[in-house]
mmCIF file of N, CA and C in Angstrom:
data_model
loop_
_atom_site.group_PDB
_atom_site.id
_atom_site.type_symbol
_atom_site.label_atom_id
_atom_site.label_comp_id
_atom_site.label_asym_id
_atom_site.label_seq_id
_atom_site.Cartn_x
_atom_site.Cartn_y
_atom_site.Cartn_z
ATOM 1 N N GLN A 1 128.454 80.322 100.171
ATOM 2 C CA GLN A 1 127.997 79.307 101.215
ATOM 3 C C GLN A 1 126.865 78.650 100.748
ATOM 4 N N VAL A 2 126.814 77.344 100.750
ATOM 5 C CA VAL A 2 125.597 76.596 100.341
ATOM 6 C C VAL A 2 124.714 76.142 101.593
ATOM 7 N N GLN A 3 123.493 76.189 101.476
ATOM 8 C CA GLN A 3 122.625 75.688 102.531
ATOM 9 C C GLN A 3 121.550 74.951 101.831
ATOM 10 N N LEU A 4 121.191 73.821 102.553
ATOM 11 C CA LEU A 4 120.193 72.922 102.039
ATOM 12 C C LEU A 4 119.063 72.782 103.162
ATOM 13 N N VAL A 5 117.798 72.816 102.673
ATOM 14 C CA VAL A 5 116.640 72.701 103.495
ATOM 15 C C VAL A 5 115.707 71.751 102.895
ATOM 16 N N GLU A 6 115.495 70.612 103.591
ATOM 17 C CA GLU A 6 114.592 69.517 103.151
ATOM 18 C C GLU A 6 113.169 69.838 103.724
ATOM 19 N N SER A 7 112.185 69.242 103.099
ATOM 20 C CA SER A 7 110.760 69.304 103.406
ATOM 21 C C SER A 7 110.119 68.244 102.815
ATOM 22 N N GLY A 8 108.853 67.915 103.219
ATOM 23 C CA GLY A 8 107.956 66.867 102.651
ATOM 24 C C GLY A 8 107.927 65.669 103.352
ATOM 25 N N GLY A 9 108.617 65.459 104.374
ATOM 26 C CA GLY A 9 108.397 64.157 105.146
ATOM 27 C C GLY A 9 107.188 64.061 105.945
ATOM 28 N N GLY A 10 106.838 62.869 106.438
ATOM 29 C CA GLY A 10 105.617 62.665 107.172
ATOM 30 C C GLY A 10 105.471 61.254 107.412
ATOM 31 N N LEU A 11 104.057 60.871 107.852
ATOM 32 C CA LEU A 11 103.764 59.567 108.098
ATOM 33 C C LEU A 11 102.802 59.124 106.884
ATOM 34 N N VAL A 12 103.133 58.056 106.405
ATOM 35 C CA VAL A 12 102.405 57.528 105.175
ATOM 36 C C VAL A 12 102.229 55.977 105.420
ATOM 37 N N HIS A 13 100.994 55.505 104.924
ATOM 38 C CA HIS A 13 100.755 54.053 105.004
ATOM 39 C C HIS A 13 101.692 53.283 103.972
ATOM 40 N N PRO A 14 101.943 51.904 104.168
ATOM 41 C CA PRO A 14 102.538 51.180 103.213
ATOM 42 C C PRO A 14 101.874 51.191 101.923
ATOM 43 N N GLY A 15 102.577 51.410 100.808
ATOM 44 C CA GLY A 15 102.114 51.533 99.444
ATOM 45 C C GLY A 15 101.795 52.913 99.099
ATOM 46 N N GLY A 16 101.947 53.914 100.055
ATOM 47 C CA GLY A 16 101.640 55.293 99.786
ATOM 48 C C GLY A 16 102.870 56.082 99.143
ATOM 49 N N SER A 17 102.697 57.332 98.936
ATOM 50 C CA SER A 17 103.747 58.021 98.244
ATOM 51 C C SER A 17 104.007 59.332 99.086
ATOM 52 N N LEU A 18 105.300 59.846 98.954
ATOM 53 C CA LEU A 18 105.550 61.141 99.459
ATOM 54 C C LEU A 18 106.497 61.732 98.470
ATOM 55 N N ARG A 19 106.587 63.088 98.325
ATOM 56 C CA ARG A 19 107.557 63.731 97.549
ATOM 57 C C ARG A 19 108.455 64.663 98.493
ATOM 58 N N LEU A 20 109.648 64.525 98.619
ATOM 59 C CA LEU A 20 110.556 65.168 99.347
ATOM 60 C C LEU A 20 111.183 66.337 98.521
ATOM 61 N N SER A 21 111.319 67.468 99.124
ATOM 62 C CA SER A 21 112.003 68.681 98.365
ATOM 63 C C SER A 21 113.364 69.090 99.195
ATOM 64 N N CYS A 22 114.245 69.482 98.372
ATOM 65 C CA CYS A 22 115.480 69.962 99.018
ATOM 66 C C CYS A 22 115.843 71.506 98.284
ATOM 67 N N ALA A 23 115.694 72.458 99.074
ATOM 68 C CA ALA A 23 115.944 73.723 98.524
ATOM 69 C C ALA A 23 117.304 74.187 98.782
ATOM 70 N N PHE A 24 117.997 74.501 97.694
ATOM 71 C CA PHE A 24 119.433 74.878 97.768
ATOM 72 C C PHE A 24 119.621 76.393 97.607
ATOM 73 N N SER A 25 120.428 76.928 98.602
ATOM 74 C CA SER A 25 120.706 78.344 98.680
ATOM 75 C C SER A 25 122.210 78.531 98.379
ATOM 76 N N GLY A 26 122.633 79.336 97.403
ATOM 77 C CA GLY A 26 123.992 79.392 97.031
ATOM 78 C C GLY A 26 124.069 79.785 95.639
ATOM 79 N N ARG A 27 125.231 79.651 95.149
ATOM 80 C CA ARG A 27 125.384 79.994 93.701
ATOM 81 C C ARG A 27 125.637 78.633 92.855
ATOM 82 N N ALA A 28 125.290 78.779 91.633
ATOM 83 C CA ALA A 28 125.559 77.836 90.596
ATOM 84 C C ALA A 28 124.967 76.364 90.913
ATOM 85 N N PHE A 29 123.720 76.317 91.361
ATOM 86 C CA PHE A 29 123.184 75.128 91.740
ATOM 87 C C PHE A 29 123.312 74.017 90.593
ATOM 88 N N SER A 30 123.090 74.520 89.366
ATOM 89 C CA SER A 30 123.106 73.604 88.215
ATOM 90 C C SER A 30 124.322 72.882 88.106
ATOM 91 N N ARG A 31 125.477 73.275 88.680
ATOM 92 C CA ARG A 31 126.731 72.612 88.483
ATOM 93 C C ARG A 31 126.972 71.482 89.537
ATOM 94 N N TYR A 32 126.144 71.422 90.556
ATOM 95 C CA TYR A 32 126.269 70.427 91.643
ATOM 96 C C TYR A 32 125.608 69.058 91.267
ATOM 97 N N THR A 33 126.327 68.023 91.776
ATOM 98 C CA THR A 33 125.589 66.767 91.772
ATOM 99 C C THR A 33 124.844 66.843 93.095
ATOM 100 N N MET A 34 123.658 66.399 93.145
ATOM 101 C CA MET A 34 122.743 66.348 94.296
ATOM 102 C C MET A 34 122.439 64.951 94.737
ATOM 103 N N ASP A 35 122.482 64.710 96.032
ATOM 104 C CA ASP A 35 122.198 63.432 96.661
ATOM 105 C C ASP A 35 121.054 63.309 97.526
ATOM 106 N N TRP A 36 120.511 62.321 97.674
ATOM 107 C CA TRP A 36 119.537 61.950 98.961
ATOM 108 C C TRP A 36 120.108 60.863 99.454
ATOM 109 N N TYR A 37 120.278 61.011 100.922
ATOM 110 C CA TYR A 37 120.675 59.920 101.751
ATOM 111 C C TYR A 37 119.529 59.581 102.709
ATOM 112 N N ARG A 38 119.669 58.516 103.422
ATOM 113 C CA ARG A 38 118.791 58.349 104.480
ATOM 114 C C ARG A 38 119.452 57.461 105.612
ATOM 115 N N GLN A 39 118.874 57.528 106.874
ATOM 116 C CA GLN A 39 119.529 56.911 108.006
ATOM 117 C C GLN A 39 118.324 56.403 108.824
ATOM 118 N N ALA A 40 118.244 55.149 109.016
ATOM 119 C CA ALA A 40 117.253 54.567 109.860
ATOM 120 C C ALA A 40 117.905 54.301 111.275
ATOM 121 N N PRO A 41 117.014 54.259 112.295
ATOM 122 C CA PRO A 41 117.618 54.054 113.705
ATOM 123 C C PRO A 41 118.437 52.904 113.737
ATOM 124 N N GLY A 42 119.648 53.172 114.307
ATOM 125 C CA GLY A 42 120.618 52.103 114.544
ATOM 126 C C GLY A 42 121.414 51.598 113.244
ATOM 127 N N GLU A 43 121.110 52.285 112.177
ATOM 128 C CA GLU A 43 121.703 51.932 110.905
ATOM 129 C C GLU A 43 122.752 53.052 110.396
ATOM 130 N N GLN A 44 123.634 52.646 109.481
ATOM 131 C CA GLN A 44 124.502 53.628 108.831
ATOM 132 C C GLN A 44 123.651 54.491 107.809
ATOM 133 N N ARG A 45 124.154 55.647 107.604
ATOM 134 C CA ARG A 45 123.558 56.497 106.559
ATOM 135 C C ARG A 45 123.935 55.882 105.281
ATOM 136 N N GLU A 46 122.822 55.772 104.308
ATOM 137 C CA GLU A 46 123.091 55.191 103.128
ATOM 138 C C GLU A 46 122.668 56.101 101.916
ATOM 139 N N LEU A 47 123.317 56.044 100.672
ATOM 140 C CA LEU A 47 122.929 56.760 99.625
ATOM 141 C C LEU A 47 121.772 56.164 99.010
ATOM 142 N N VAL A 48 120.742 56.957 98.732
ATOM 143 C CA VAL A 48 119.467 56.481 98.174
ATOM 144 C C VAL A 48 119.418 56.692 96.613
ATOM 145 N N ALA A 49 119.802 58.088 96.258
ATOM 146 C CA ALA A 49 119.673 58.569 95.044
ATOM 147 C C ALA A 49 120.468 59.632 94.708
ATOM 148 N N ALA A 50 120.883 59.905 93.487
ATOM 149 C CA ALA A 50 121.841 61.042 93.215
ATOM 150 C C ALA A 50 121.476 61.452 91.552
ATOM 151 N N VAL A 51 121.607 62.757 91.445
ATOM 152 C CA VAL A 51 121.468 63.369 90.204
ATOM 153 C C VAL A 51 122.583 64.197 89.804
ATOM 154 N N THR A 52 123.291 64.054 88.686
ATOM 155 C CA THR A 52 124.368 64.933 88.405
ATOM 156 C C THR A 52 123.918 66.229 87.731
ATOM 157 N N SER A 53 124.902 67.069 87.423
ATOM 158 C CA SER A 53 124.746 68.369 86.816
ATOM 159 C C SER A 53 124.083 68.102 85.333
ATOM 160 N N ALA A 54 124.467 66.885 84.811
ATOM 161 C CA ALA A 54 124.007 66.607 83.444
ATOM 162 C C ALA A 54 122.653 65.943 83.475
ATOM 163 N N GLY A 55 121.991 65.674 84.788
ATOM 164 C CA GLY A 55 120.819 65.078 84.861
ATOM 165 C C GLY A 55 120.751 63.439 84.890
ATOM 166 N N ILE A 56 122.093 62.923 84.999
ATOM 167 C CA ILE A 56 122.148 61.474 84.977
ATOM 168 C C ILE A 56 121.891 61.068 86.527
ATOM 169 N N THR A 57 120.989 60.113 86.556
ATOM 170 C CA THR A 57 120.570 59.603 87.915
ATOM 171 C C THR A 57 121.021 58.202 88.274
ATOM 172 N N THR A 58 121.126 58.040 89.566
ATOM 173 C CA THR A 58 121.606 56.581 90.078
ATOM 174 C C THR A 58 120.838 56.338 91.312
ATOM 175 N N TYR A 59 120.446 55.019 91.525
ATOM 176 C CA TYR A 59 119.665 54.739 92.667
ATOM 177 C C TYR A 59 120.201 53.483 93.481
ATOM 178 N N ALA A 60 119.968 53.407 94.645
ATOM 179 C CA ALA A 60 120.247 52.235 95.380
ATOM 180 C C ALA A 60 119.348 51.234 94.964
ATOM 181 N N ASP A 61 119.848 49.899 94.904
ATOM 182 C CA ASP A 61 118.960 48.791 94.483
ATOM 183 C C ASP A 61 117.701 48.639 95.282
ATOM 184 N N SER A 62 117.635 49.012 96.508
ATOM 185 C CA SER A 62 116.445 48.838 97.358
ATOM 186 C C SER A 62 115.355 49.782 96.923
ATOM 187 N N VAL A 63 115.680 50.854 96.133
ATOM 188 C CA VAL A 63 114.577 51.731 95.891
ATOM 189 C C VAL A 63 114.359 51.899 94.355
ATOM 190 N N LYS A 64 114.991 51.085 93.561
ATOM 191 C CA LYS A 64 115.025 51.307 92.052
ATOM 192 C C LYS A 64 113.566 50.699 91.597
ATOM 193 N N GLY A 65 112.967 51.583 90.672
ATOM 194 C CA GLY A 65 111.703 51.275 90.354
ATOM 195 C C GLY A 65 110.478 52.005 91.223
ATOM 196 N N ARG A 66 110.908 52.408 92.385
ATOM 197 C CA ARG A 66 109.931 53.031 93.269
ATOM 198 C C ARG A 66 110.099 54.622 93.429
ATOM 199 N N PHE A 67 111.420 55.042 93.530
ATOM 200 C CA PHE A 67 111.901 56.329 93.842
ATOM 201 C C PHE A 67 112.297 56.897 92.559
ATOM 202 N N THR A 68 112.033 58.388 92.568
ATOM 203 C CA THR A 68 112.562 59.056 91.346
ATOM 204 C C THR A 68 113.222 60.428 91.881
ATOM 205 N N ILE A 69 114.437 60.640 91.503
ATOM 206 C CA ILE A 69 115.166 61.811 91.790
ATOM 207 C C ILE A 69 115.078 62.741 90.599
ATOM 208 N N SER A 70 114.768 64.109 90.856
ATOM 209 C CA SER A 70 114.744 64.955 89.724
ATOM 210 C C SER A 70 115.282 66.376 90.248
ATOM 211 N N ARG A 71 115.633 67.312 89.340
ATOM 212 C CA ARG A 71 116.063 68.627 89.815
ATOM 213 C C ARG A 71 115.272 69.690 88.987
ATOM 214 N N ASP A 72 115.231 70.839 89.531
ATOM 215 C CA ASP A 72 114.784 72.018 88.743
ATOM 216 C C ASP A 72 115.687 73.117 88.950
ATOM 217 N N ASN A 73 116.532 73.452 87.989
ATOM 218 C CA ASN A 73 117.569 74.263 87.964
ATOM 219 C C ASN A 73 117.174 75.710 88.065
ATOM 220 N N VAL A 74 115.803 76.099 87.731
ATOM 221 C CA VAL A 74 115.256 77.345 87.944
ATOM 222 C C VAL A 74 114.836 77.639 89.305
ATOM 223 N N LYS A 75 114.364 76.662 89.919
ATOM 224 C CA LYS A 75 113.921 76.857 91.301
ATOM 225 C C LYS A 75 114.974 76.369 92.395
ATOM 226 N N ASN A 76 116.113 75.947 91.818
ATOM 227 C CA ASN A 76 117.217 75.571 92.750
ATOM 228 C C ASN A 76 116.829 74.448 93.731
ATOM 229 N N THR A 77 116.113 73.473 93.275
ATOM 230 C CA THR A 77 115.473 72.350 94.131
ATOM 231 C C THR A 77 115.688 71.102 93.599
ATOM 232 N N VAL A 78 115.922 70.137 94.485
ATOM 233 C CA VAL A 78 115.954 68.735 94.037
ATOM 234 C C VAL A 78 114.862 68.005 94.778
ATOM 235 N N TYR A 79 114.270 67.054 94.021
ATOM 236 C CA TYR A 79 113.059 66.308 94.523
ATOM 237 C C TYR A 79 113.471 64.702 94.665
ATOM 238 N N LEU A 80 112.730 64.186 95.652
ATOM 239 C CA LEU A 80 112.783 62.713 95.553
ATOM 240 C C LEU A 80 111.246 62.291 95.721
ATOM 241 N N GLN A 81 110.778 61.715 94.691
ATOM 242 C CA GLN A 81 109.525 61.222 94.571
ATOM 243 C C GLN A 81 109.478 59.728 95.153
ATOM 244 N N MET A 82 108.826 59.336 95.996
ATOM 245 C CA MET A 82 108.830 58.074 96.575
ATOM 246 C C MET A 82 107.446 57.415 96.506
ATOM 247 N N ASN A 83 107.409 56.341 95.757
ATOM 248 C CA ASN A 83 106.134 55.583 95.606
ATOM 249 C C ASN A 83 106.212 54.194 96.240
ATOM 250 N N LEU A 84 105.199 53.473 96.278
ATOM 251 C CA LEU A 84 105.095 52.188 96.880
ATOM 252 C C LEU A 84 106.013 52.052 98.146
ATOM 253 N N LEU A 85 105.804 52.928 98.970
ATOM 254 C CA LEU A 85 106.596 53.050 100.267
ATOM 255 C C LEU A 85 106.459 51.658 101.027
ATOM 256 N N LYS A 86 107.543 51.295 101.680
ATOM 257 C CA LYS A 86 107.433 50.185 102.628
ATOM 258 C C LYS A 86 107.974 50.550 103.963
ATOM 259 N N PRO A 87 107.576 49.808 104.911
ATOM 260 C CA PRO A 87 108.058 50.146 106.362
ATOM 261 C C PRO A 87 109.504 50.233 106.496
ATOM 262 N N GLU A 88 110.306 49.498 105.617
ATOM 263 C CA GLU A 88 111.809 49.574 105.654
ATOM 264 C C GLU A 88 112.375 50.954 105.073
ATOM 265 N N ASP A 89 111.359 51.702 104.440
ATOM 266 C CA ASP A 89 111.897 52.995 103.972
ATOM 267 C C ASP A 89 111.908 54.090 105.111
ATOM 268 N N THR A 90 111.434 53.655 106.225
ATOM 269 C CA THR A 90 111.360 54.571 107.351
ATOM 270 C C THR A 90 112.804 54.933 107.762
ATOM 271 N N ALA A 91 112.910 56.301 107.767
ATOM 272 C CA ALA A 91 114.231 56.797 108.151
ATOM 273 C C ALA A 91 114.129 58.385 108.021
ATOM 274 N N VAL A 92 115.265 59.021 108.498
ATOM 275 C CA VAL A 92 115.459 60.434 108.194
ATOM 276 C C VAL A 92 116.215 60.642 106.880
ATOM 277 N N TYR A 93 115.605 61.468 106.054
ATOM 278 C CA TYR A 93 116.144 61.563 104.698
ATOM 279 C C TYR A 93 116.872 62.943 104.614
ATOM 280 N N TYR A 94 118.150 62.785 104.154
ATOM 281 C CA TYR A 94 118.989 63.985 104.090
ATOM 282 C C TYR A 94 119.460 64.415 102.657
ATOM 283 N N CYS A 95 119.415 65.669 102.266
ATOM 284 C CA CYS A 95 119.903 66.137 101.101
ATOM 285 C C CYS A 95 121.418 66.494 101.302
ATOM 286 N N GLN A 96 122.166 66.107 100.269
ATOM 287 C CA GLN A 96 123.572 66.342 100.391
ATOM 288 C C GLN A 96 124.200 66.710 99.057
ATOM 289 N N THR A 97 125.307 67.545 99.159
ATOM 290 C CA THR A 97 126.063 67.855 98.066
ATOM 291 C C THR A 97 127.452 68.310 98.412
ATOM 292 N N ALA A 98 128.301 68.347 97.549
ATOM 293 C CA ALA A 98 129.708 68.702 97.871
ATOM 294 C C ALA A 98 130.352 69.483 96.642
ATOM 295 N N TRP A 99 131.483 70.212 97.172
ATOM 296 C CA TRP A 99 132.134 70.918 96.167
ATOM 297 C C TRP A 99 133.609 71.109 96.609
ATOM 298 N N GLY A 100 134.529 70.456 95.789
ATOM 299 C CA GLY A 100 135.871 70.350 96.260
ATOM 300 C C GLY A 100 135.848 69.516 97.640
ATOM 301 N N THR A 101 136.590 70.219 98.564
ATOM 302 C CA THR A 101 136.669 69.541 99.854
ATOM 303 C C THR A 101 135.410 69.794 100.802
ATOM 304 N N ARG A 102 134.550 70.667 100.374
ATOM 305 C CA ARG A 102 133.534 71.037 101.186
ATOM 306 C C ARG A 102 132.268 70.127 100.978
ATOM 307 N N ASP A 103 131.564 69.672 102.184
ATOM 308 C CA ASP A 103 130.576 68.757 102.169
ATOM 309 C C ASP A 103 129.317 69.487 102.765
ATOM 310 N N TYR A 104 128.201 69.471 102.252
ATOM 311 C CA TYR A 104 126.954 70.111 102.713
ATOM 312 C C TYR A 104 125.910 69.247 102.866
ATOM 313 N N TRP A 105 125.204 69.411 103.983
ATOM 314 C CA TRP A 105 123.991 68.573 104.409
ATOM 315 C C TRP A 105 122.886 69.368 104.785
ATOM 316 N N GLY A 106 121.667 68.853 104.688
ATOM 317 C CA GLY A 106 120.563 69.551 105.168
ATOM 318 C C GLY A 106 120.288 68.896 106.597
ATOM 319 N N GLN A 107 119.231 69.350 107.186
ATOM 320 C CA GLN A 107 118.935 69.048 108.520
ATOM 321 C C GLN A 107 118.279 67.682 108.613
ATOM 322 N N GLY A 108 117.659 67.337 107.596
ATOM 323 C CA GLY A 108 116.798 66.007 107.525
ATOM 324 C C GLY A 108 115.466 66.129 107.604
ATOM 325 N N THR A 109 114.640 65.224 107.007
ATOM 326 C CA THR A 109 113.213 65.135 107.156
ATOM 327 C C THR A 109 112.829 63.726 107.517
ATOM 328 N N GLN A 110 112.008 63.634 108.448
ATOM 329 C CA GLN A 110 111.622 62.250 108.836
ATOM 330 C C GLN A 110 110.511 61.655 107.989
ATOM 331 N N VAL A 111 110.751 60.527 107.558
ATOM 332 C CA VAL A 111 109.707 59.669 106.736
ATOM 333 C C VAL A 111 109.445 58.406 107.586
ATOM 334 N N THR A 112 108.154 58.304 107.890
ATOM 335 C CA THR A 112 107.695 57.045 108.631
ATOM 336 C C THR A 112 106.673 56.297 107.835
ATOM 337 N N VAL A 113 106.890 55.077 107.532
ATOM 338 C CA VAL A 113 105.960 54.285 106.754
ATOM 339 C C VAL A 113 105.470 53.256 107.819
ATOM 340 N N SER A 114 104.128 53.488 108.101
ATOM 341 C CA SER A 114 103.538 52.574 109.065
ATOM 342 C C SER A 114 102.110 52.528 108.875
ATOM 343 N N SER A 115 101.422 51.405 109.221
ATOM 344 C CA SER A 115 99.990 51.198 109.143
ATOM 345 C C SER A 115 99.300 51.511 110.503
#
């Protein structure tokens, strides 16, 4: 059974930085592709960044050059470093993974970018 727990959200001024963490409980973390999604009020959930088991990363156009996804296969944790934050980055951020037909989500962590 996989469990995901996010942390690191908060309130930050525009131009600031935050680092989100997602702790993975379960087996064989290194084999999973790990994703970060976000959902703003009244909006659909969108994929922000992903990192494969091989370390290949992809990003939404809206965060390229500002966000960095990484993973630590010893700590079973995936990170999202967010720099140059904008008010439009305000959302609940979710960690997600899947294996076969099973889909796993964390509880989410709120990120608010406001002056």
